[in-house]
Tab-separated table of C-alpha atoms in Angstrom:
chain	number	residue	atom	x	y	z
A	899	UNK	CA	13.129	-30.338	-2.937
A	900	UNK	CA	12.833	-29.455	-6.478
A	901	UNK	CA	9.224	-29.554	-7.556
A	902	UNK	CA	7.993	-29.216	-11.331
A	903	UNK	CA	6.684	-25.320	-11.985
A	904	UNK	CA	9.127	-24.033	-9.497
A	905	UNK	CA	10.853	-21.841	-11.522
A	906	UNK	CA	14.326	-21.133	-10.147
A	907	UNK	CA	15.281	-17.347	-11.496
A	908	UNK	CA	12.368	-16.357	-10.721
A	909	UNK	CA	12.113	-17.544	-7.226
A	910	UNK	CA	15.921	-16.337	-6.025
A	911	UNK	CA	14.777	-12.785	-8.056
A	912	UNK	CA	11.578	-13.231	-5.682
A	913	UNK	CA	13.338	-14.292	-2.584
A	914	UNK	CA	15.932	-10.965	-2.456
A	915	UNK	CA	12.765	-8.618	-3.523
A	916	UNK	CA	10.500	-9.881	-1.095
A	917	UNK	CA	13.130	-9.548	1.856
A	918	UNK	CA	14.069	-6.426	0.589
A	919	UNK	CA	10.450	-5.276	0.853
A	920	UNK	CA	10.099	-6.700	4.205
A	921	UNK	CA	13.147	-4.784	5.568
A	922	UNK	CA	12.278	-1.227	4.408
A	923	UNK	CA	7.854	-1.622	5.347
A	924	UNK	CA	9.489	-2.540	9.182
A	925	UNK	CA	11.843	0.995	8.486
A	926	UNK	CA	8.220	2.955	7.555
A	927	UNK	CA	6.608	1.818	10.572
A	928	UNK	CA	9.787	1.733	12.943
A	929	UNK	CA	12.074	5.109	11.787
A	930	UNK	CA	12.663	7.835	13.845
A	931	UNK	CA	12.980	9.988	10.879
A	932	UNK	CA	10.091	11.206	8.939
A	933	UNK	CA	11.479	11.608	5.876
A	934	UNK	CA	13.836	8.111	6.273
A	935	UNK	CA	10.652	6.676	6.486
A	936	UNK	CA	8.989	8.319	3.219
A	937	UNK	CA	12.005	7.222	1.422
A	938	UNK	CA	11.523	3.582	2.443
A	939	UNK	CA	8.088	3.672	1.379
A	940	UNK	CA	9.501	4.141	-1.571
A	941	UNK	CA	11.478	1.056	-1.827
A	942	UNK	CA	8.445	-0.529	-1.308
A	943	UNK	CA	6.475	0.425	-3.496
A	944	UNK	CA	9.869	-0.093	-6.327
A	945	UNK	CA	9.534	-4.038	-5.173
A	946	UNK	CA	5.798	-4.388	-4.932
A	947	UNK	CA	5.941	-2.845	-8.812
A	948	UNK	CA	9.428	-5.691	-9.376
A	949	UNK	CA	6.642	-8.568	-8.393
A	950	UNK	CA	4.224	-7.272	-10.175
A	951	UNK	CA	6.372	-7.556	-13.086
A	952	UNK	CA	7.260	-10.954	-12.342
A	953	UNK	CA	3.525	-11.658	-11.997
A	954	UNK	CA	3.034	-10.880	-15.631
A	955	UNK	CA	1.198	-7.607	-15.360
A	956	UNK	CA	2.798	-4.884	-16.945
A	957	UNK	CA	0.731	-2.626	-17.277
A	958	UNK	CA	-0.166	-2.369	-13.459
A	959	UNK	CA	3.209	-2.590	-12.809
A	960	UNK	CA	4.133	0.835	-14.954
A	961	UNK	CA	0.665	2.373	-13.359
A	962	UNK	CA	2.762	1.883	-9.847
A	963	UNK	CA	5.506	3.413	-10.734
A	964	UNK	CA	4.061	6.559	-11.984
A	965	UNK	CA	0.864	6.907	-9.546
A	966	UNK	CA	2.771	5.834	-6.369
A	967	UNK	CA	6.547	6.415	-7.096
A	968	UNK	CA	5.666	9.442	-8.918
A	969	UNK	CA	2.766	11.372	-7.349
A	970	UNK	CA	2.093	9.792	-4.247
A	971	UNK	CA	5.439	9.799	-2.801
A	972	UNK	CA	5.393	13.691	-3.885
A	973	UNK	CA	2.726	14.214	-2.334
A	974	UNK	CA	3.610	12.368	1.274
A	975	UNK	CA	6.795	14.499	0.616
A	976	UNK	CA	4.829	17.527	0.709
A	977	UNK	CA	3.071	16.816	3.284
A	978	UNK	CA	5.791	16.176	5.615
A	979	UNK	CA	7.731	19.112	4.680
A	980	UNK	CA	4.831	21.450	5.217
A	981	UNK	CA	3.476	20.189	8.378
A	982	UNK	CA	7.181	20.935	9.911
A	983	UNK	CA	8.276	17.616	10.934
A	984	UNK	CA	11.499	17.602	12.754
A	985	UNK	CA	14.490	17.204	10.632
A	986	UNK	CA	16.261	14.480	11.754
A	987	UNK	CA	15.319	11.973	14.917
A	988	UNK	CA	12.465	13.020	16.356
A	989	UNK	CA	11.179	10.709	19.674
A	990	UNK	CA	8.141	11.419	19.363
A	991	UNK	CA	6.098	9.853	16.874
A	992	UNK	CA	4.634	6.663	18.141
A	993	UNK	CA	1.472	6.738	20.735
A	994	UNK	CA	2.123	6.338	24.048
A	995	UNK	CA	0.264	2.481	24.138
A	996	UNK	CA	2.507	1.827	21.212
A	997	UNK	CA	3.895	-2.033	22.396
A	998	UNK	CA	-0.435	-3.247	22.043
A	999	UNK	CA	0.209	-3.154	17.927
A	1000	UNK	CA	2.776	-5.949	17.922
A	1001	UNK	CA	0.552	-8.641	19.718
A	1002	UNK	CA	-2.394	-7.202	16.810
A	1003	UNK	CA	0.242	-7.332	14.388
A	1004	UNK	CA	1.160	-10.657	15.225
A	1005	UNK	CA	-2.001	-12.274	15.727
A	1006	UNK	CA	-3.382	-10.723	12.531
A	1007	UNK	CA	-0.134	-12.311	10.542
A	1008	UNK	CA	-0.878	-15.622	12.210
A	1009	UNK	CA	-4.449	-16.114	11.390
A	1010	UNK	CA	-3.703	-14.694	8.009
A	1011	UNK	CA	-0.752	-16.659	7.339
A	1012	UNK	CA	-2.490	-19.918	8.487
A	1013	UNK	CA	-5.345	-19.280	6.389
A	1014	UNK	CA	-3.177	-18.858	3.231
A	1015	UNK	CA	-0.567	-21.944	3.820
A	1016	UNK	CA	-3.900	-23.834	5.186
A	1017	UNK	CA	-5.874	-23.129	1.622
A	1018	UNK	CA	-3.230	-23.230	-1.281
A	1019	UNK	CA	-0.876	-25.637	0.080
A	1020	UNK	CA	1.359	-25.893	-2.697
A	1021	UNK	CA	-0.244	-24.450	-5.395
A	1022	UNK	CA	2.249	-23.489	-8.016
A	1023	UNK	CA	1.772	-20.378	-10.574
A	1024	UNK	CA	1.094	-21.574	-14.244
A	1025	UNK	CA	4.328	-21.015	-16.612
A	1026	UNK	CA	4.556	-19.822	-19.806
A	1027	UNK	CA	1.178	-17.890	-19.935
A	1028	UNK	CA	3.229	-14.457	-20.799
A	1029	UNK	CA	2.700	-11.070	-19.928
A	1030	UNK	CA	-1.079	-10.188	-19.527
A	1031	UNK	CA	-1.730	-7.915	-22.825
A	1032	UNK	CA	-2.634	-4.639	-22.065
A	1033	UNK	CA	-5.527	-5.071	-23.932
A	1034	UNK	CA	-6.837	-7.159	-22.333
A	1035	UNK	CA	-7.005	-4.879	-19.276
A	1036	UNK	CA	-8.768	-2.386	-21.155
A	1037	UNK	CA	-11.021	-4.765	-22.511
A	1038	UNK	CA	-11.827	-5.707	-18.655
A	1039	UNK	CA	-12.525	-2.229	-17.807
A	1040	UNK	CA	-14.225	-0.628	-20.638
A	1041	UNK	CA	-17.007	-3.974	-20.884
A	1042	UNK	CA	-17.808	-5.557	-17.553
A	1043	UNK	CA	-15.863	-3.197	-15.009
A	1044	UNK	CA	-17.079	0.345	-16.666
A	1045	UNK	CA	-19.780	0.945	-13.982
A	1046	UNK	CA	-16.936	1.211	-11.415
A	1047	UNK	CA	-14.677	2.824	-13.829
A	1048	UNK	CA	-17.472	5.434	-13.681
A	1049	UNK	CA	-18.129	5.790	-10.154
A	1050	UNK	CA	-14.416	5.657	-9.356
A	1051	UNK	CA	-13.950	9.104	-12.128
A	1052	UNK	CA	-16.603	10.650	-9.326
A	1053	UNK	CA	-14.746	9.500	-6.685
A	1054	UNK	CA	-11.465	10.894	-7.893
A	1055	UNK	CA	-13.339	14.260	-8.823
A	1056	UNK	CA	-14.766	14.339	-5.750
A	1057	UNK	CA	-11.419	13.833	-3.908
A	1058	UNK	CA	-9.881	16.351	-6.409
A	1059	UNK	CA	-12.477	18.907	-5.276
A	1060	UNK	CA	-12.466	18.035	-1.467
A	1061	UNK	CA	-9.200	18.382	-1.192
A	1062	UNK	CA	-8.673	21.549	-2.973
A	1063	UNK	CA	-12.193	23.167	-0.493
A	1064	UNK	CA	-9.927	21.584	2.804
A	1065	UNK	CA	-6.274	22.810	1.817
A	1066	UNK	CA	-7.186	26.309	0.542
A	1067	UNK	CA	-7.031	29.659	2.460
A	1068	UNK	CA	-9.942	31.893	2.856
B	956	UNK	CA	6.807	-20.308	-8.049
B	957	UNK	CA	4.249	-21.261	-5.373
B	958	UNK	CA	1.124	-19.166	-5.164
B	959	UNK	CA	1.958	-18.756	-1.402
B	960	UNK	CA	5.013	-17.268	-1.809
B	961	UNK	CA	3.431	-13.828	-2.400
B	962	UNK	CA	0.293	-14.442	-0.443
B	963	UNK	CA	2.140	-14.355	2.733
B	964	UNK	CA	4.589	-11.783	1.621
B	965	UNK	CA	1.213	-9.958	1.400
B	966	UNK	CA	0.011	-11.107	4.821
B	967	UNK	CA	3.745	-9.564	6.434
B	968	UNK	CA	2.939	-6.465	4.829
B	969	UNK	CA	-1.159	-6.113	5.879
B	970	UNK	CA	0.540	-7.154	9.636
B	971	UNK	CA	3.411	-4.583	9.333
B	972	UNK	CA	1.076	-1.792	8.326
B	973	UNK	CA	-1.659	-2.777	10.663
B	974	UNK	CA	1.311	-2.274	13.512
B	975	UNK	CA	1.891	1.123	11.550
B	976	UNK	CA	-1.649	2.313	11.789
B	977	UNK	CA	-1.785	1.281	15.549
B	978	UNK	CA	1.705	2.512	16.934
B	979	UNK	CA	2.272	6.059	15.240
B	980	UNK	CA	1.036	9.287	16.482
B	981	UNK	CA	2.133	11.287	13.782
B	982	UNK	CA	-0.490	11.701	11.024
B	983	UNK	CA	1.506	11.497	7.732
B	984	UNK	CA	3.175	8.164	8.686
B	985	UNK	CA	-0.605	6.427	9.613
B	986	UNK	CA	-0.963	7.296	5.884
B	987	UNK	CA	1.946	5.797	4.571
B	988	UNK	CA	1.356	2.736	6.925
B	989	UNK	CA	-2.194	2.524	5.162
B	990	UNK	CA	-0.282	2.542	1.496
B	991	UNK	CA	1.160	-0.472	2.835
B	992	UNK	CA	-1.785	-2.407	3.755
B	993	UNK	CA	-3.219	-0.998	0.281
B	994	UNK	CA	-0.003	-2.570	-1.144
B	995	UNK	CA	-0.215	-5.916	-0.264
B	996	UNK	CA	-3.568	-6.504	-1.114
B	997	UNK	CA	-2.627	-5.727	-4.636
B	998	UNK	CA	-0.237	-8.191	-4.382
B	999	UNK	CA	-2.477	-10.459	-3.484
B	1000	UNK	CA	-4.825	-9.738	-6.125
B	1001	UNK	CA	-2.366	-9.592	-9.236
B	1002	UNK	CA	-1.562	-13.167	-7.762
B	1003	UNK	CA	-4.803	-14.767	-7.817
B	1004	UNK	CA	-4.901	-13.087	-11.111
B	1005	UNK	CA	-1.682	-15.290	-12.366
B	1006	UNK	CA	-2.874	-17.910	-10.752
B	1007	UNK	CA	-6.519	-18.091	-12.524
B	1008	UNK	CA	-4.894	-16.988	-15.905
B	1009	UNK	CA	-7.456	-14.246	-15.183
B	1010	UNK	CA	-7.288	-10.512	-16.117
B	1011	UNK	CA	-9.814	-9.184	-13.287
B	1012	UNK	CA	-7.205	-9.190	-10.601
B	1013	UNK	CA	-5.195	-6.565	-12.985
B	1014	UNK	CA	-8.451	-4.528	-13.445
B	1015	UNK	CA	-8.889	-4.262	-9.848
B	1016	UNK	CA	-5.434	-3.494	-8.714
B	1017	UNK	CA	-5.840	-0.732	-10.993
B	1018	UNK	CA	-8.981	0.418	-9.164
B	1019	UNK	CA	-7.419	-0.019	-5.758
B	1020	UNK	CA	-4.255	2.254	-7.015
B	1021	UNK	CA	-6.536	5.144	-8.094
B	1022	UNK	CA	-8.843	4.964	-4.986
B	1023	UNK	CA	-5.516	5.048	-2.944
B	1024	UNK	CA	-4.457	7.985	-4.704
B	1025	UNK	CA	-7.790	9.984	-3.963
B	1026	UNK	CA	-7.456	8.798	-0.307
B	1027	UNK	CA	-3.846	10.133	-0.227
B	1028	UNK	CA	-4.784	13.555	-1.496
B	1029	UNK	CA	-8.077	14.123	0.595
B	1030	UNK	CA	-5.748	12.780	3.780
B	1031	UNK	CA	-2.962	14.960	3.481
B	1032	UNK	CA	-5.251	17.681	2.648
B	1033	UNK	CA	-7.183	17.003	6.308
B	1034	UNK	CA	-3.570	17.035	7.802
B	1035	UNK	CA	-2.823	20.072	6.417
B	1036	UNK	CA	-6.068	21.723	8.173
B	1037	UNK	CA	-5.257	20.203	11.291
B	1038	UNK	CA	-1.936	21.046	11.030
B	1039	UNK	CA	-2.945	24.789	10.020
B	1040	UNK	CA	-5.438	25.028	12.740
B	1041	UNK	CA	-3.565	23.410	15.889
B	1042	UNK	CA	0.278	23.192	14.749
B	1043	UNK	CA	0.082	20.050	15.684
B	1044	UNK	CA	-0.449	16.627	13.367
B	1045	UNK	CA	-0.315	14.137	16.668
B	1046	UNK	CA	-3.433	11.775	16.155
B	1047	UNK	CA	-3.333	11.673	20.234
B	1048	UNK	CA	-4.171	15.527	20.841
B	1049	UNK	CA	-7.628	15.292	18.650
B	1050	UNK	CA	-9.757	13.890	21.714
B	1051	UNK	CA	-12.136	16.952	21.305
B	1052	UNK	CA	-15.060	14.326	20.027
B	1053	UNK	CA	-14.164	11.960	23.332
B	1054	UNK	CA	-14.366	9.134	20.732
């Protein structure tokens, strides 16, 4: 079934990113090793920023890579190594009444997933619109988004200082 | 490419994270599972945002990526305090508050 505004590249290049993503979010939540699972995070977060790109938006896309590939995975890093967590397998890091997220998980997925497939049937992306200018972005958040853009500099001030009051030594 | 392709590749991630949140003990991986679920609703949002030839989506992906950042930092700064004070980071010893 070959519908107009399927675009085939795209789709296969969609197809092998989205199962890779798939695969390594089920190692983050299912590894025994702490670090395996940091570094699978990280594969993530390379394929969420590879659709992102194929979405047209560029400039989010580079943001990813250097907030979450960059410092966030750092700092997760960090944070494992210096809360000691066992190198290698370690049995012990799910909750005891672990089994009770699948049927959530599941549930969640199918009311989601129903809701989605129910409400944009087969609603295709346009084509040819090109990359979203990066301009434009900062047009968007410098006119009718600034109030946010405000709030969130507090926020990330805020965080900034909180986190520097919780982590130090007195 | 269909709209729906990456709204339910979104919807597997929110579920797989969700599981995450739910299943570990261990502190640092509830936070990753939580950059998950932050994940794939920016998927979903740069979507809609191809979809309506609309730049908000893009704006507030952006937003969502620098509030997860703050919430990563403040988090691993609490599990570093917890860790400090009880050498432990296991979400299932903290019942001091009975919640």
């Amino acid at each position: 079934m070959v519908a107009s505004g399927i675009q085939v590249a795209q789709s296969v290049g969609f197809y092998i990113v989205a199962a890779m993503m798939v695969l390594f979010a089920v190692q983050v939540v299912a590894s025994r090793n702490v670090v395996h699972a940091a570094l699978a995070l990280v594969m993530v977060m390379a394929g969420a920023a590879a659709l992102y790109l194929l979405l047209a938006a560029e400039f989010v896309a580079v943001t990813q890579v250097l907030v979450y590939i960059g410092a966030v995975m750092v700092l997760f890093l960090f944070g494992v190594m210096l809360t000691r967590a066992k190198h290698g397998i370690d049995t012990d890091l799910n909750n005891k009444g672990w089994m009770f997220g699948i049927p959530v998980a599941m549930l969640m997925l199918g009311v989601t997933g129903w809701a989605v497939i129910d409400g944009w049937k087969d609603t295709t992306l346009p084509e040819g619109n090109g990359p979203i200018p990066t301009s434009a972005v900062s047009d968007s958040i410098f006119k009718p988004y600034l109030l946010p853009f405000w709030a969130l500099s507090f926020v990330l001030l805020i965080a900034v200082i909180g986190a520097i009051v919780l982590a130090r030594k007195d | 490419m269909w709209v729906n392709n990456f709204l339910i590749l979104g919807a597997v991630l929110f579920a797989i994270g969700v599981y995450g949140v739910i299943a570990r003990k261990n502190a640092v991986l509830v936070l990753m599972s939580i950059e998950l679920i932050l994940n794939s609703v920016n998927i979903n949002l740069l979507a809609f945002s191809q979809m309506h030839n609309n730049v908000d989506g893009n704006t507030f992906a952006l937003y969502i990526i620098a509030v997860a950042a703050a919430e990563v930092g403040v988090g691993l700064a609490m599990v570093m305090l917890i860790y400090r004070n009880r050498k432990t980071i296991a979400l299932d010893d903290l019942s001091e508050m009975k919640g």
